[in-house]
């Protein structure tokens, strides 16, 4: 029973449930694209972050702008979660997801002035986490092949982001980097050991990025 619980994507299911409930609430409140609804539910709006509403660097990862938007993100989250959560464990997976979402929203804040929302910042973080597995455990054929597949998907998405309109490329890349570094810091003991120096280097990189981002937020604050 314990082993079955460990291998089930419980956090993935919980996150999907939260996103769906929030989306239904936004629809009932008037519609997910209405400006007043986006403000009320916590979309990433740079001007409001500048006046101290820093929680808007967290809440956007639970908001979606339409049925197609949430369906695409939740299907992607489900398949990524099934592949990734059992390898990291529930708590590490949750930290990677939330941390990546915040990292992506911070990158979006600095490089994308438009209003933005969506779980894709955190989802790209899960891609980044699995890419870390592909680097750290390259000798394991199953992980190596899956990581290559995910890398192809990431590159295709980046190309589409570059030529598409209304897509937050900075948020996606910020989430990807955040997930990659967080995965190194947290490691994946269910698979094998990650050298301490690699974990330490990733921690230092995260710390430097956090300090720079924090300083930038303070400088932009009104």
mmCIF file of C-alpha atoms in Angstrom:
data_model
loop_
_atom_site.group_PDB
_atom_site.id
_atom_site.type_symbol
_atom_site.label_atom_id
_atom_site.label_comp_id
_atom_site.label_asym_id
_atom_site.label_seq_id
_atom_site.Cartn_x
_atom_site.Cartn_y
_atom_site.Cartn_z
ATOM 1 C CA UNK A 1 0.000 0.000 0.000
ATOM 2 C CA UNK A 2 2.798 2.408 0.941
ATOM 3 C CA UNK A 3 4.699 1.752 -2.289
ATOM 4 C CA UNK A 4 1.538 2.253 -4.337
ATOM 5 C CA UNK A 5 0.931 5.593 -2.618
ATOM 6 C CA UNK A 6 4.521 6.641 -3.321
ATOM 7 C CA UNK A 7 4.163 5.963 -7.033
ATOM 8 C CA UNK A 8 0.800 7.615 -7.605
ATOM 9 C CA UNK A 9 0.794 11.178 -9.025
ATOM 10 C CA UNK A 10 -1.188 12.529 -6.070
ATOM 11 C CA UNK A 11 0.230 16.060 -6.218
ATOM 12 C CA UNK A 12 -0.369 16.177 -9.973
ATOM 13 C CA UNK A 13 -4.026 15.284 -9.455
ATOM 14 C CA UNK A 14 -4.326 17.877 -6.680
ATOM 15 C CA UNK A 15 -2.800 20.624 -8.842
ATOM 16 C CA UNK A 16 -5.112 19.794 -11.741
ATOM 17 C CA UNK A 17 -8.074 19.922 -9.376
ATOM 18 C CA UNK A 18 -7.065 23.327 -8.012
ATOM 19 C CA UNK A 19 -6.611 24.752 -11.512
ATOM 20 C CA UNK A 20 -10.015 23.460 -12.631
ATOM 21 C CA UNK A 21 -11.775 24.824 -9.532
ATOM 22 C CA UNK A 22 -10.152 28.247 -9.977
ATOM 23 C CA UNK A 23 -11.109 28.304 -13.659
ATOM 24 C CA UNK A 24 -14.746 27.501 -12.841
ATOM 25 C CA UNK A 25 -14.708 30.263 -10.237
ATOM 26 C CA UNK A 26 -13.370 32.725 -12.823
ATOM 27 C CA UNK A 27 -16.106 31.741 -15.264
ATOM 28 C CA UNK A 28 -18.769 32.225 -12.599
ATOM 29 C CA UNK A 29 -17.243 35.585 -11.669
ATOM 30 C CA UNK A 30 -17.812 36.923 -15.179
ATOM 31 C CA UNK A 31 -15.283 35.248 -17.445
ATOM 32 C CA UNK A 32 -11.534 34.544 -17.317
ATOM 33 C CA UNK A 33 -10.679 37.250 -19.860
ATOM 34 C CA UNK A 34 -12.532 40.089 -18.124
ATOM 35 C CA UNK A 35 -10.016 42.635 -16.769
ATOM 36 C CA UNK A 36 -11.757 42.894 -13.400
ATOM 37 C CA UNK A 37 -11.732 39.109 -13.014
ATOM 38 C CA UNK A 38 -8.038 38.891 -13.881
ATOM 39 C CA UNK A 39 -7.261 41.594 -11.329
ATOM 40 C CA UNK A 40 -9.369 39.954 -8.625
ATOM 41 C CA UNK A 41 -7.938 36.464 -9.119
ATOM 42 C CA UNK A 42 -4.298 37.530 -9.256
ATOM 43 C CA UNK A 43 -3.037 37.709 -12.827
ATOM 44 C CA UNK A 44 0.504 38.946 -13.370
ATOM 45 C CA UNK A 45 0.054 42.714 -13.780
ATOM 46 C CA UNK A 46 3.363 44.535 -13.537
ATOM 47 C CA UNK A 47 1.925 47.831 -12.370
ATOM 48 C CA UNK A 48 0.261 46.163 -9.390
ATOM 49 C CA UNK A 49 3.374 44.186 -8.525
ATOM 50 C CA UNK A 50 5.264 47.474 -8.502
ATOM 51 C CA UNK A 51 3.019 48.768 -5.720
ATOM 52 C CA UNK A 52 3.643 45.774 -3.502
ATOM 53 C CA UNK A 53 1.299 43.038 -4.706
ATOM 54 C CA UNK A 54 4.126 40.506 -4.953
ATOM 55 C CA UNK A 55 1.714 37.610 -4.470
ATOM 56 C CA UNK A 56 0.937 38.106 -8.156
ATOM 57 C CA UNK A 57 4.217 36.296 -8.825
ATOM 58 C CA UNK A 58 2.559 33.152 -7.416
ATOM 59 C CA UNK A 59 -1.152 33.221 -8.292
ATOM 60 C CA UNK A 60 -0.890 33.448 -12.119
ATOM 61 C CA UNK A 61 0.172 29.790 -12.356
ATOM 62 C CA UNK A 62 -3.345 28.809 -11.260
ATOM 63 C CA UNK A 63 -5.222 31.016 -13.732
ATOM 64 C CA UNK A 64 -6.233 30.340 -17.333
ATOM 65 C CA UNK A 65 -7.728 32.509 -20.037
ATOM 66 C CA UNK A 66 -10.083 30.066 -21.745
ATOM 67 C CA UNK A 67 -11.170 26.462 -22.167
ATOM 68 C CA UNK A 68 -8.502 25.654 -24.763
ATOM 69 C CA UNK A 69 -5.847 27.228 -22.549
ATOM 70 C CA UNK A 70 -6.671 25.175 -19.458
ATOM 71 C CA UNK A 71 -7.316 21.914 -21.331
ATOM 72 C CA UNK A 72 -3.944 22.065 -23.093
ATOM 73 C CA UNK A 73 -2.087 22.921 -19.897
ATOM 74 C CA UNK A 74 -3.855 20.324 -17.747
ATOM 75 C CA UNK A 75 -3.334 17.511 -20.268
ATOM 76 C CA UNK A 76 0.357 18.431 -20.449
ATOM 77 C CA UNK A 77 0.580 18.647 -16.659
ATOM 78 C CA UNK A 78 -1.012 15.229 -16.275
ATOM 79 C CA UNK A 79 1.391 13.422 -18.596
ATOM 80 C CA UNK A 80 4.414 15.278 -17.223
ATOM 81 C CA UNK A 81 3.304 14.623 -13.673
ATOM 82 C CA UNK A 82 2.819 10.907 -14.281
ATOM 83 C CA UNK A 83 6.344 10.750 -15.710
ATOM 84 C CA UNK A 84 8.046 13.017 -13.177
ATOM 85 C CA UNK A 85 6.342 12.915 -9.774
ATOM 86 C CA UNK A 86 7.172 9.243 -8.983
ATOM 87 C CA UNK A 87 10.858 9.923 -9.726
ATOM 88 C CA UNK A 88 11.209 12.928 -7.410
ATOM 89 C CA UNK A 89 8.580 12.107 -4.814
ATOM 90 C CA UNK A 90 5.528 14.123 -3.855
ATOM 91 C CA UNK A 91 7.130 16.943 -1.876
ATOM 92 C CA UNK A 92 10.099 17.491 -4.160
ATOM 93 C CA UNK A 93 7.742 17.506 -7.143
ATOM 94 C CA UNK A 94 5.502 20.115 -5.482
ATOM 95 C CA UNK A 95 8.475 22.341 -4.624
ATOM 96 C CA UNK A 96 9.765 22.110 -8.195
ATOM 97 C CA UNK A 97 6.331 22.934 -9.609
ATOM 98 C CA UNK A 98 5.676 25.943 -7.371
ATOM 99 C CA UNK A 99 9.262 27.201 -7.502
ATOM 100 C CA UNK A 100 9.332 26.973 -11.295
ATOM 101 C CA UNK A 101 6.032 28.813 -11.563
ATOM 102 C CA UNK A 102 7.371 31.637 -9.419
ATOM 103 C CA UNK A 103 10.645 31.736 -11.371
ATOM 104 C CA UNK A 104 8.727 31.925 -14.639
ATOM 105 C CA UNK A 105 6.459 34.681 -13.356
ATOM 106 C CA UNK A 106 9.475 36.682 -12.171
ATOM 107 C CA UNK A 107 11.074 36.339 -15.605
ATOM 108 C CA UNK A 108 7.773 37.382 -17.165
ATOM 109 C CA UNK A 109 7.648 40.404 -14.875
ATOM 110 C CA UNK A 110 11.050 41.627 -16.014
ATOM 111 C CA UNK A 111 10.774 40.840 -19.712
ATOM 112 C CA UNK A 112 7.045 40.772 -20.585
ATOM 113 C CA UNK A 113 5.067 43.934 -19.790
ATOM 114 C CA UNK A 114 1.720 42.438 -20.817
ATOM 115 C CA UNK A 115 -0.760 40.857 -18.414
ATOM 116 C CA UNK A 116 -0.151 37.113 -18.211
ATOM 117 C CA UNK A 117 -1.536 34.001 -16.549
ATOM 118 C CA UNK A 118 -1.293 30.244 -16.926
ATOM 119 C CA UNK A 119 0.311 27.107 -15.528
ATOM 120 C CA UNK A 120 2.811 26.918 -18.381
ATOM 121 C CA UNK A 121 5.560 28.591 -16.325
ATOM 122 C CA UNK A 122 5.382 25.728 -13.815
ATOM 123 C CA UNK A 123 4.855 23.118 -16.540
ATOM 124 C CA UNK A 124 8.035 24.220 -18.287
ATOM 125 C CA UNK A 125 9.710 23.806 -14.910
ATOM 126 C CA UNK A 126 8.725 20.136 -14.955
ATOM 127 C CA UNK A 127 10.290 19.837 -18.393
ATOM 128 C CA UNK A 128 13.423 21.407 -16.936
ATOM 129 C CA UNK A 129 13.390 18.986 -14.011
ATOM 130 C CA UNK A 130 13.259 15.983 -16.308
ATOM 131 C CA UNK A 131 16.032 17.439 -18.462
ATOM 132 C CA UNK A 132 18.108 17.559 -15.288
ATOM 133 C CA UNK A 133 17.469 13.833 -14.850
ATOM 134 C CA UNK A 134 18.604 13.279 -18.410
ATOM 135 C CA UNK A 135 21.898 15.020 -17.639
ATOM 136 C CA UNK A 136 22.522 13.591 -14.165
ATOM 137 C CA UNK A 137 21.441 10.030 -14.980
ATOM 138 C CA UNK A 138 22.376 9.816 -18.636
ATOM 139 C CA UNK A 139 23.531 6.223 -18.230
ATOM 140 C CA UNK A 140 19.954 5.072 -17.570
ATOM 141 C CA UNK A 141 18.427 4.376 -21.029
ATOM 142 C CA UNK A 142 14.782 4.990 -20.100
ATOM 143 C CA UNK A 143 15.454 8.383 -18.523
ATOM 144 C CA UNK A 144 17.853 9.361 -21.315
ATOM 145 C CA UNK A 145 15.311 8.608 -24.050
ATOM 146 C CA UNK A 146 12.445 10.381 -22.273
ATOM 147 C CA UNK A 147 14.650 13.410 -21.603
ATOM 148 C CA UNK A 148 15.529 13.581 -25.313
ATOM 149 C CA UNK A 149 11.838 13.487 -26.193
ATOM 150 C CA UNK A 150 11.063 16.269 -23.734
ATOM 151 C CA UNK A 151 13.982 18.340 -25.026
ATOM 152 C CA UNK A 152 12.540 18.087 -28.540
ATOM 153 C CA UNK A 153 9.138 19.221 -27.256
ATOM 154 C CA UNK A 154 10.729 22.144 -25.416
ATOM 155 C CA UNK A 155 12.642 23.290 -28.501
ATOM 156 C CA UNK A 156 9.511 23.068 -30.648
ATOM 157 C CA UNK A 157 7.554 25.067 -28.089
ATOM 158 C CA UNK A 158 10.246 27.740 -27.932
ATOM 159 C CA UNK A 159 10.185 28.081 -31.727
ATOM 160 C CA UNK A 160 6.398 28.392 -31.714
ATOM 161 C CA UNK A 161 6.621 30.916 -28.850
ATOM 162 C CA UNK A 162 9.043 33.060 -30.829
ATOM 163 C CA UNK A 163 6.704 33.336 -33.796
ATOM 164 C CA UNK A 164 3.362 33.194 -31.978
ATOM 165 C CA UNK A 165 1.444 36.133 -30.582
ATOM 166 C CA UNK A 166 0.352 36.557 -26.978
ATOM 167 C CA UNK A 167 2.745 33.865 -25.713
ATOM 168 C CA UNK A 168 4.979 34.571 -22.734
ATOM 169 C CA UNK A 169 8.340 33.243 -23.907
ATOM 170 C CA UNK A 170 10.197 34.802 -20.969
ATOM 171 C CA UNK A 171 7.864 33.086 -18.524
ATOM 172 C CA UNK A 172 8.391 29.724 -20.190
ATOM 173 C CA UNK A 173 12.184 30.022 -20.238
ATOM 174 C CA UNK A 174 12.261 31.291 -16.653
ATOM 175 C CA UNK A 175 10.210 28.317 -15.528
ATOM 176 C CA UNK A 176 12.418 25.922 -17.508
ATOM 177 C CA UNK A 177 15.597 27.241 -15.884
ATOM 178 C CA UNK A 178 13.998 27.310 -12.447
ATOM 179 C CA UNK A 179 12.889 23.696 -12.726
ATOM 180 C CA UNK A 180 16.291 22.554 -13.977
ATOM 181 C CA UNK A 181 18.172 24.202 -11.090
ATOM 182 C CA UNK A 182 15.649 23.230 -8.410
ATOM 183 C CA UNK A 183 15.780 19.624 -9.553
ATOM 184 C CA UNK A 184 19.553 19.632 -9.136
ATOM 185 C CA UNK A 185 19.299 21.163 -5.662
ATOM 186 C CA UNK A 186 16.609 18.732 -4.474
ATOM 187 C CA UNK A 187 18.067 15.749 -6.378
ATOM 188 C CA UNK A 188 16.186 12.508 -7.007
ATOM 189 C CA UNK A 189 17.259 9.944 -4.396
ATOM 190 C CA UNK A 190 14.789 7.378 -5.750
ATOM 191 C CA UNK A 191 16.941 7.145 -8.881
ATOM 192 C CA UNK A 192 20.474 7.671 -7.637
ATOM 193 C CA UNK A 193 22.973 10.085 -6.140
ATOM 194 C CA UNK A 194 23.750 13.516 -7.566
ATOM 195 C CA UNK A 195 27.285 14.778 -6.765
ATOM 196 C CA UNK A 196 27.315 17.359 -3.993
ATOM 197 C CA UNK A 197 29.332 19.803 -6.052
ATOM 198 C CA UNK A 198 26.652 19.816 -8.742
ATOM 199 C CA UNK A 199 23.899 20.389 -6.185
ATOM 200 C CA UNK A 200 25.970 23.135 -4.587
ATOM 201 C CA UNK A 201 26.630 24.833 -7.903
ATOM 202 C CA UNK A 202 22.909 24.803 -8.702
ATOM 203 C CA UNK A 203 22.130 26.229 -5.266
ATOM 204 C CA UNK A 204 24.620 29.050 -5.780
ATOM 205 C CA UNK A 205 23.125 29.797 -9.204
ATOM 206 C CA UNK A 206 19.635 29.924 -7.705
ATOM 207 C CA UNK A 207 20.878 32.189 -4.929
ATOM 208 C CA UNK A 208 22.509 34.616 -7.346
ATOM 209 C CA UNK A 209 19.380 34.732 -9.510
ATOM 210 C CA UNK A 210 17.205 35.261 -6.424
ATOM 211 C CA UNK A 211 19.354 38.148 -5.195
ATOM 212 C CA UNK A 212 19.359 39.832 -8.612
ATOM 213 C CA UNK A 213 15.598 39.344 -8.972
ATOM 214 C CA UNK A 214 14.934 40.620 -5.451
ATOM 215 C CA UNK A 215 17.059 43.712 -6.069
ATOM 216 C CA UNK A 216 15.261 44.353 -9.349
ATOM 217 C CA UNK A 217 11.860 44.049 -7.671
ATOM 218 C CA UNK A 218 12.894 46.484 -4.954
ATOM 219 C CA UNK A 219 14.177 48.977 -7.514
ATOM 220 C CA UNK A 220 10.934 48.827 -9.472
ATOM 221 C CA UNK A 221 8.743 49.183 -6.401
ATOM 222 C CA UNK A 222 6.879 52.466 -6.181
#
